[in-house]
Coordinates of C-alpha atoms in Angstrom, one line a residue:
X128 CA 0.0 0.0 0.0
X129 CA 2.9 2.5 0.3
X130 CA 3.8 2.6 -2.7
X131 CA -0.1 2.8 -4.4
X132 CA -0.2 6.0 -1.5
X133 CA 2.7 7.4 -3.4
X134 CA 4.2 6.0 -6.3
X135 CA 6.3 9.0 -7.7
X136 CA 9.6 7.8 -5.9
X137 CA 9.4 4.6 -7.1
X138 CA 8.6 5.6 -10.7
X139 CA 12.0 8.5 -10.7
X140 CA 14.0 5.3 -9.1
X141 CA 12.3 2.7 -12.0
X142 CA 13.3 5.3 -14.5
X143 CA 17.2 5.6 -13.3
X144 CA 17.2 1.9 -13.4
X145 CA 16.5 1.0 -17.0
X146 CA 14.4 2.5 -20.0
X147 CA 12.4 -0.8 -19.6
X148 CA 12.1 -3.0 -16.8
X149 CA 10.5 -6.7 -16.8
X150 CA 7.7 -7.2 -14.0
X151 CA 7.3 -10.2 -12.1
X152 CA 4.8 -11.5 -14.3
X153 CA 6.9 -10.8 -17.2
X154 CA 5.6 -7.2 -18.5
X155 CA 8.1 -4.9 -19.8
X156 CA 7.4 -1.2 -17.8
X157 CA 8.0 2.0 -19.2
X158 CA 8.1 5.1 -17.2
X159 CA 9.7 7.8 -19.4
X160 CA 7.7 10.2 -20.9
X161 CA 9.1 9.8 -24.5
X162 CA 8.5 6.1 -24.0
X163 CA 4.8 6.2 -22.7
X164 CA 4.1 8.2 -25.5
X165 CA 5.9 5.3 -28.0
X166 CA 3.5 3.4 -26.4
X167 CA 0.4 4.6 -26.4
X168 CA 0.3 5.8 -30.0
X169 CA 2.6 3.0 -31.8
X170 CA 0.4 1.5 -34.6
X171 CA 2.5 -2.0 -34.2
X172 CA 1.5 -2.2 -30.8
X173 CA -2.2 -3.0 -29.7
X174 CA -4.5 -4.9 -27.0
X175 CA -4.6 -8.5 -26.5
X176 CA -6.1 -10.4 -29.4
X177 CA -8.7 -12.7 -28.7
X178 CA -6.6 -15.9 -28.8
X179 CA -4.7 -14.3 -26.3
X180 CA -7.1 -13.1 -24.0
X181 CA -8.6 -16.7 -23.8
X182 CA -5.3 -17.6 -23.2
X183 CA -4.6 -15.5 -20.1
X184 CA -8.5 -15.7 -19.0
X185 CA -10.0 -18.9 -20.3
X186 CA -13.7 -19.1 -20.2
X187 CA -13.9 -15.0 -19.8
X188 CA -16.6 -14.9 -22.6
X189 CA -18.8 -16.5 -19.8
X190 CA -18.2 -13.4 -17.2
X191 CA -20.2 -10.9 -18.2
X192 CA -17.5 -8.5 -16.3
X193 CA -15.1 -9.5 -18.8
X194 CA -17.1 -9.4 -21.8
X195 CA -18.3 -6.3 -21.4
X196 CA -15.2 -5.0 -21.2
X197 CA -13.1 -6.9 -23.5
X198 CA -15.6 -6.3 -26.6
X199 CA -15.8 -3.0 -26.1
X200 CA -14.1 0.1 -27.8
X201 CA -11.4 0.2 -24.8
X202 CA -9.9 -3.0 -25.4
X203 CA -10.8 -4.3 -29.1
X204 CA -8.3 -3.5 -32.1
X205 CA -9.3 -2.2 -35.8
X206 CA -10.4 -2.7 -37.7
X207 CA -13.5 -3.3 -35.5
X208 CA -12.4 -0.4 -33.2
X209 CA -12.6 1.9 -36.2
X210 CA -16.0 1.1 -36.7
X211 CA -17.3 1.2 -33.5
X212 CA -14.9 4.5 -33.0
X213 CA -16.5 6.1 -35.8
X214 CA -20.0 5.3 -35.4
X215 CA -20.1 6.3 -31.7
X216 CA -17.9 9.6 -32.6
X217 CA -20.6 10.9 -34.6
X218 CA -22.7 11.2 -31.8
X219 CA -20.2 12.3 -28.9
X220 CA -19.7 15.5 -30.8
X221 CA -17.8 19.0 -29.3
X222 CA -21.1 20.4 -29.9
X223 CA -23.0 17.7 -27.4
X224 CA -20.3 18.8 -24.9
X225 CA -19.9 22.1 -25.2
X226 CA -24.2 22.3 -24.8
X227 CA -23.5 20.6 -21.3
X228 CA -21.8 23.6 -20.1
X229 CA -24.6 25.7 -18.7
X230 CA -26.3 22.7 -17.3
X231 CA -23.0 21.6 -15.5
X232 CA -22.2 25.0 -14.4
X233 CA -26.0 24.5 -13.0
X234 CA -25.4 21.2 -11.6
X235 CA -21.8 22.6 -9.8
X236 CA -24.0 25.6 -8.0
X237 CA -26.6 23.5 -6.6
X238 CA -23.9 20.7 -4.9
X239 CA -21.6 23.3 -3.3
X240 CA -25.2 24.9 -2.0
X241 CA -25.8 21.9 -0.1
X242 CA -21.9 21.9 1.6
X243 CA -21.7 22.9 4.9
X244 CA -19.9 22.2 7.4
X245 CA -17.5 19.0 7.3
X246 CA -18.2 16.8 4.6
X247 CA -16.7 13.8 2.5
X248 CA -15.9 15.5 -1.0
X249 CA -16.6 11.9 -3.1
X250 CA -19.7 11.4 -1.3
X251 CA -21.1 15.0 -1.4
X252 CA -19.4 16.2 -4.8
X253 CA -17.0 14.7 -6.4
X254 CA -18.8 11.7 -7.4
X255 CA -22.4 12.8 -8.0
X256 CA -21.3 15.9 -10.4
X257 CA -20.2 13.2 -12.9
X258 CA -22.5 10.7 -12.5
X259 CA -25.0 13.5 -13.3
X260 CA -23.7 14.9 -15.9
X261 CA -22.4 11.8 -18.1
X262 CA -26.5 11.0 -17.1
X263 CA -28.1 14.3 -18.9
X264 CA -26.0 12.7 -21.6
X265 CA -26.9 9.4 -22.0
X266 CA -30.4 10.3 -21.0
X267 CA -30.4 8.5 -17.2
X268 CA -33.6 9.6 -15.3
X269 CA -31.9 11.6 -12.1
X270 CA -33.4 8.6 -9.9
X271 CA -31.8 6.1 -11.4
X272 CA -28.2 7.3 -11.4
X273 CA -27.2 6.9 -7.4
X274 CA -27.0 3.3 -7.9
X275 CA -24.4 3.4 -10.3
X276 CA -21.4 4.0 -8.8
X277 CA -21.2 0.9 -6.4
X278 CA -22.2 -1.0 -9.7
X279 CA -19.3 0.7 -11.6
X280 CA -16.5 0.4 -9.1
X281 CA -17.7 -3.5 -8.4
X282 CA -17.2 -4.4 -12.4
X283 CA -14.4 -2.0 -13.0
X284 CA -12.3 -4.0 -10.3
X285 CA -11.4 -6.6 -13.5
X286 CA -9.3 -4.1 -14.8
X287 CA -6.8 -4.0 -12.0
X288 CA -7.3 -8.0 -11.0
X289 CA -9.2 -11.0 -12.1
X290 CA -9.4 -13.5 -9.8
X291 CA -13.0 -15.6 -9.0
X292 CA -13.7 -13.4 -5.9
X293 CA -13.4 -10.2 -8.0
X294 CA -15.9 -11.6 -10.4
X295 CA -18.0 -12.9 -7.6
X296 CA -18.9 -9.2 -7.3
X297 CA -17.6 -7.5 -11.0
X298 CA -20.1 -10.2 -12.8
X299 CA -23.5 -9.1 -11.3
X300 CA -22.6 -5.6 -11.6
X301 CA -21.8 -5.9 -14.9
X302 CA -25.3 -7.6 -15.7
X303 CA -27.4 -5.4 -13.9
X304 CA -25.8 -2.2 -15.4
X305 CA -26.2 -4.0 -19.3
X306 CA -30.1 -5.4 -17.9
X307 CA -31.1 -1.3 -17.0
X308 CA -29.3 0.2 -20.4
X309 CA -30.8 -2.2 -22.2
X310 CA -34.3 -1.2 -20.9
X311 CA -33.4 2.4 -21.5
X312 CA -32.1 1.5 -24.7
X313 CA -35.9 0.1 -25.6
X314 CA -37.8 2.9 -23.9
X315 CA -35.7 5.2 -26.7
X316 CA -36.4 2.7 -29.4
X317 CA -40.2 3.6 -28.8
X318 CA -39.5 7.0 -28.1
X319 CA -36.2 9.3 -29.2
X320 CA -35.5 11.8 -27.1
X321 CA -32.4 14.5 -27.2
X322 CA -29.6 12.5 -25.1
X323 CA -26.7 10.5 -26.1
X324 CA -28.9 6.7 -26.3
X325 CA -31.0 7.8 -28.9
X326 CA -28.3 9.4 -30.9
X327 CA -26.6 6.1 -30.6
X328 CA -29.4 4.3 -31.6
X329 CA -30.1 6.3 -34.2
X330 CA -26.0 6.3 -35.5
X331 CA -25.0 5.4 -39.2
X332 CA -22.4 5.8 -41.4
X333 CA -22.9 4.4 -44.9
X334 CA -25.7 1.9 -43.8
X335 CA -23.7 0.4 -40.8
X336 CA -25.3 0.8 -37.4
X337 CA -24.7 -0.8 -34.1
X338 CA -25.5 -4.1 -33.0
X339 CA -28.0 -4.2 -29.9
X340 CA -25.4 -6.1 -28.0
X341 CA -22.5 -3.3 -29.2
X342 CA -24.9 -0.4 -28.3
X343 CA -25.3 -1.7 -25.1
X344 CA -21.4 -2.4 -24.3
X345 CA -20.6 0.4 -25.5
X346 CA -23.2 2.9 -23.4
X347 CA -22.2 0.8 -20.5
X348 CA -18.7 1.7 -21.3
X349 CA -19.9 5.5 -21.7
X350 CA -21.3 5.6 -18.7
X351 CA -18.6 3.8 -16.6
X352 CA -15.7 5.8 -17.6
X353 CA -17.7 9.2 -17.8
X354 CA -17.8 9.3 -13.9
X355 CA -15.4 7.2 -12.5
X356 CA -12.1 9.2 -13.8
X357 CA -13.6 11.9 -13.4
X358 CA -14.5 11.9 -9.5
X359 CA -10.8 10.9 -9.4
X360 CA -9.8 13.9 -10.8
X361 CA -11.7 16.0 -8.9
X362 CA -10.7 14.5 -5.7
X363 CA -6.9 14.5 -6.5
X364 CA -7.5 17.6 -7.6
X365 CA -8.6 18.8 -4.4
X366 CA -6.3 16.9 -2.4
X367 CA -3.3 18.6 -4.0
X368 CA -4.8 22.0 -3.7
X369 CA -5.1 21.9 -0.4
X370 CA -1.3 20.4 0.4
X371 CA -0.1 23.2 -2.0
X372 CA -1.8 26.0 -0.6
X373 CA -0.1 29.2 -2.5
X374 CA -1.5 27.2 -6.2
X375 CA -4.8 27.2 -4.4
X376 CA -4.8 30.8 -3.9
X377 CA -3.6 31.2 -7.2
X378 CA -6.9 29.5 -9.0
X379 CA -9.0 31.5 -5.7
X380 CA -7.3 34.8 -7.2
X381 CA -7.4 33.8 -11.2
X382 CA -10.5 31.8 -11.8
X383 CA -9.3 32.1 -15.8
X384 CA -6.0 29.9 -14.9
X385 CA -8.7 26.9 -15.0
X386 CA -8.0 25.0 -18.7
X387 CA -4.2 25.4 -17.7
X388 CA -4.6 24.4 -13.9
X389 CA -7.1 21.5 -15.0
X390 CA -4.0 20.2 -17.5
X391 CA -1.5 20.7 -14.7
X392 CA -3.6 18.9 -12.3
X393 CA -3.8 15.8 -14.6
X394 CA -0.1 15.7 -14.6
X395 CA 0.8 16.0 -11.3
X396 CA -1.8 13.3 -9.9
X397 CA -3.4 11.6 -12.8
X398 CA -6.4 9.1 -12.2
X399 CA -5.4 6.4 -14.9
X400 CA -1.8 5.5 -13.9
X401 CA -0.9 2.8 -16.4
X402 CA -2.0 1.3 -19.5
X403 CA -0.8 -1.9 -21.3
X404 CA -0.4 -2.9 -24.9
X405 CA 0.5 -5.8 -26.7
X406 CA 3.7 -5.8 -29.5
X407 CA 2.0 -7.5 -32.9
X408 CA 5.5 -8.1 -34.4
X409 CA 9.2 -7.8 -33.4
X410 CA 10.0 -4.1 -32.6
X411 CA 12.5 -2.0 -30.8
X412 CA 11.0 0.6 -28.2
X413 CA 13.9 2.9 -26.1
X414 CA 16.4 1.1 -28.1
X415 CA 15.9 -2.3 -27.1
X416 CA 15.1 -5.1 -29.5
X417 CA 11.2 -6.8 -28.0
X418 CA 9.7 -9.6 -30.0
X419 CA 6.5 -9.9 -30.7
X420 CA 3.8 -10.9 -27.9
X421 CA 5.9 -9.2 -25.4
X422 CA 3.1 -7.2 -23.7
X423 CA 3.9 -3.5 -22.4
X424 CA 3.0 -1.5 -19.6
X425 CA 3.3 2.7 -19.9
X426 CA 2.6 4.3 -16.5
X427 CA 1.6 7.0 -17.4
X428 CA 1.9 8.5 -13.8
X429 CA 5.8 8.1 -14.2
X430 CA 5.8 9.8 -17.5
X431 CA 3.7 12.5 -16.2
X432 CA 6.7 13.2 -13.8
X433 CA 9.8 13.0 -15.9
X434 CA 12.1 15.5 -15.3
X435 CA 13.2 15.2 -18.9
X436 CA 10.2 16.2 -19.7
X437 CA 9.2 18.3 -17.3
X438 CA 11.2 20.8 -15.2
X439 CA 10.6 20.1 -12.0
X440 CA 8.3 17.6 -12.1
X441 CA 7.1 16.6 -8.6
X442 CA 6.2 20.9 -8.1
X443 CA 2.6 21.6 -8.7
X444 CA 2.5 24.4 -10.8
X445 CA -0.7 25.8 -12.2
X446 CA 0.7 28.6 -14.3
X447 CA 3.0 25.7 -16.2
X448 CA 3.3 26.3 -19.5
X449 CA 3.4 23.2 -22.2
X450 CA 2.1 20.7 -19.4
X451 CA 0.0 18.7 -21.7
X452 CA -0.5 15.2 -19.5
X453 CA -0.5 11.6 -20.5
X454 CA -3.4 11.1 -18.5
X455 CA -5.7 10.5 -21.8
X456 CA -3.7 8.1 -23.6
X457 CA -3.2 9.0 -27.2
X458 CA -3.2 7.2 -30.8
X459 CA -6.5 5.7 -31.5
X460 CA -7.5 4.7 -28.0
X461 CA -7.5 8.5 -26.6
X462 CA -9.7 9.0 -24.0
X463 CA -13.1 10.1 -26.0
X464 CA -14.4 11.4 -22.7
X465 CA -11.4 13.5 -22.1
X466 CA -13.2 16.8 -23.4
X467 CA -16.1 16.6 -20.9
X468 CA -14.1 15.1 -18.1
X469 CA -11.9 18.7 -18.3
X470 CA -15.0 20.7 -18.8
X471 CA -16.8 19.4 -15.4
X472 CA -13.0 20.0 -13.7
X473 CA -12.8 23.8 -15.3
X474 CA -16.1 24.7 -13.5
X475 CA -16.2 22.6 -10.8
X476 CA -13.0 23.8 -9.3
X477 CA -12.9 27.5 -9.9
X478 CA -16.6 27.5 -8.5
X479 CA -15.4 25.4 -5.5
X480 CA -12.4 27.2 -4.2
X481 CA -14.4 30.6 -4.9
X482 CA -17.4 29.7 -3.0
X483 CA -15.3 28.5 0.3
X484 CA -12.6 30.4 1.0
X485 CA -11.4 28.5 4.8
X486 CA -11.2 25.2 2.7
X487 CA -9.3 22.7 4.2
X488 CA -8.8 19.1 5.3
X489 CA -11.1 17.9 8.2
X490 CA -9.6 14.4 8.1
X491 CA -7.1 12.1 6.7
X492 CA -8.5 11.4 3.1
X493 CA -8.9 7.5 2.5
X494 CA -6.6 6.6 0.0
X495 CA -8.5 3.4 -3.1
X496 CA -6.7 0.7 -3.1
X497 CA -6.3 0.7 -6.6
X498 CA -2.9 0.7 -9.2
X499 CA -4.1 1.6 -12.1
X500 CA -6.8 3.7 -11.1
X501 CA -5.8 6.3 -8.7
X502 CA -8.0 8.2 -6.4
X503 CA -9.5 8.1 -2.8
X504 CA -13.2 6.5 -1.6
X505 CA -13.2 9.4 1.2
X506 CA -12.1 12.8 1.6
X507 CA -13.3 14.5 4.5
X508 CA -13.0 18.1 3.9
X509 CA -14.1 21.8 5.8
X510 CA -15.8 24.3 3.7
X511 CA -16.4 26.9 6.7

């Protein structure tokens, strides 16, 4: 757990080391920036085929944890994640976001009205603000979308471990999240409204639509990765705030430094650590020869912090010019949330650090026990 609480020394001390490093279960690990990048937008590199994913899970078509994520846009490889990529891409438009803006702004007002006193940030802000918003999106009645984020946390587990009492719990959660979209999914059949479902059910590019079982994978995938990242990155965002008090007062003073704090903020303490890739064919990444199979792990936290890339890497710095983060991947699996996960973080904070000036800590914050996901299930805060 010490090193999940605070992984940045042993990142700069992985990174002095060696350009690559083999894990115990055979992974090569990359942790400079430069390297990360190779990584992440390398077209001979890719996720694990299906012949290989049976291999390392066998039977995981069976789990509906595991097929619901390993079919989905997240995981697969083109040319089926082309399709799905463009089909889904004409209806997650700039516009769609950028229409969300009033209504978040809306949404931000009405959850710091209801903080007073000592609260637990996750509970009372950071997680309902996404789970919200990415639900005026998909078109979630309000009632419904409480019940989520146990659901999502429980299925989400198989992407830091698989073991059977990880799917004990990531299997139902799965189903019952696929069981309500697909209801929702029929009500908008019957009855198109203006939210994110319909347009998906609606989506075509020369005569090719979704599938009923890739519409619902992939608006459970929506929905899934629409909050959960995002709560993280409010809540780290907060945490490192309030232990860097003069960059606080900074975003207090200069509500306009928000895009560049927001990028800044990612870098420092970014919610998605790692991500792995597969080589298809014998390559050579930071000058060393890898054959193909070898499977590759970026974390993206490390590269995030490389002083090669960035001066002083472990100082917050809100003003920071050319801080562009890792956090959202790149090549053809970028993030396509990452535009309205920075929106909701460039009004949420400004509005949050305006409205309560004696901000501060009103208990250790609870640290998830989580690698590849990184963020906290409690943060007990003071808002005055």
């Amino acid at each position: 757990m010490t090193g999940r609480d605070d992984p940045y020394p042993r990142y700069h001390r992985l990174r002095e080391i060696s350009p690559i490093v083999r894990a115990d279960d055979g992974a090569l690990v990359v942790t400079r920036h430069a390297d990360c990048v190779a990584v992440t937008r390398d077209s001979r590199l890719g996720h694990m085929p299906p012949h290989m994913i049976d291999f390392v899970s066998p039977g995981w078509q069976d789990h509906p944890a595991l097929r619901q994520l390993f079919t989905s846009i997240l995981v697969i490889n083109p040319p089926d994640h082309t399709r799905l990529r463009r089909l889904v891409s004409s209806s997650f438009t700039a516009r769609r976001v950028q229409a969300l803006q009033p209504r978040i702004a809306e949404m931000v007002g009405e959850l710091l009205d209801r903080m007073t006193g000592d609260v637990d940030f996750v509970e009372a802000f950071a997680f309902p603000l996404p789970v919200n918003v990415i639900g005026e999106l998909l078109g979630v009645p309000e009632p419904d979308r409480a019940q989520f984020q146990e659901l999502v946390r429980d299925w989400t587990r198989v992407l830091e471990v698989v073991t059977s009492d990880v799917l004990k719990t990531a299997d139902p959660a799965a189903a019952t999240i696929r069981e309500y979209l697909a209801g929702l999914t029929a009500e908008r059949r019957r009855k198109p409204a203006d939210d994110m479902i319909s347009a998906l059910v609606a989506a075509e590019d020369d005569g090719d639509k979704l599938t009923e079982d890739e519409l619902l994978t992939m608006a459970a995938l929506l929905f899934a990765a629409g909050f959960e990242t995002t709560t993280n990155l409010l809540a780290n965002s907060v945490v490192a705030l309030l232990r860097n008090p003069e960059q606080l007062a900074l975003l207090r003073t200069d509500p306009g430094l928000a895009p560049s704090a927001v990028e800044e903020l990612l870098r420092y303490d970014t919610p998605v650590q790692l991500i792995s890739r597969v080589a298809w064919d014998d390559i050579e990444v930071a000058g060393v020869p890898v054959s193909g199979g070898e499977r590759f792990v970026a974390y993206l936290g490390a590269g995030n912090r490389d002083p090669e890339r960035f001066a002083e890497p472990d100082r917050l710095d809100l003003t920071r010019a050319d801080n562009a983060p890792l956090s959202f991947g790149g090549g053809i699996h970028y993030c396509l949330g990452a535009p309205l996960a920075r929106l909701e973080a460039q009004i949420a904070l400004p509005a949050l650090v305006d409205r309560f000036p004696k901000l501060d800590f009103a208990a250790a914050p609870e640290r998830r026990d989580s690698l590849a996901i990184r963020g906290y299930t409690r943060l007990p805060i003071s808002v005055g």
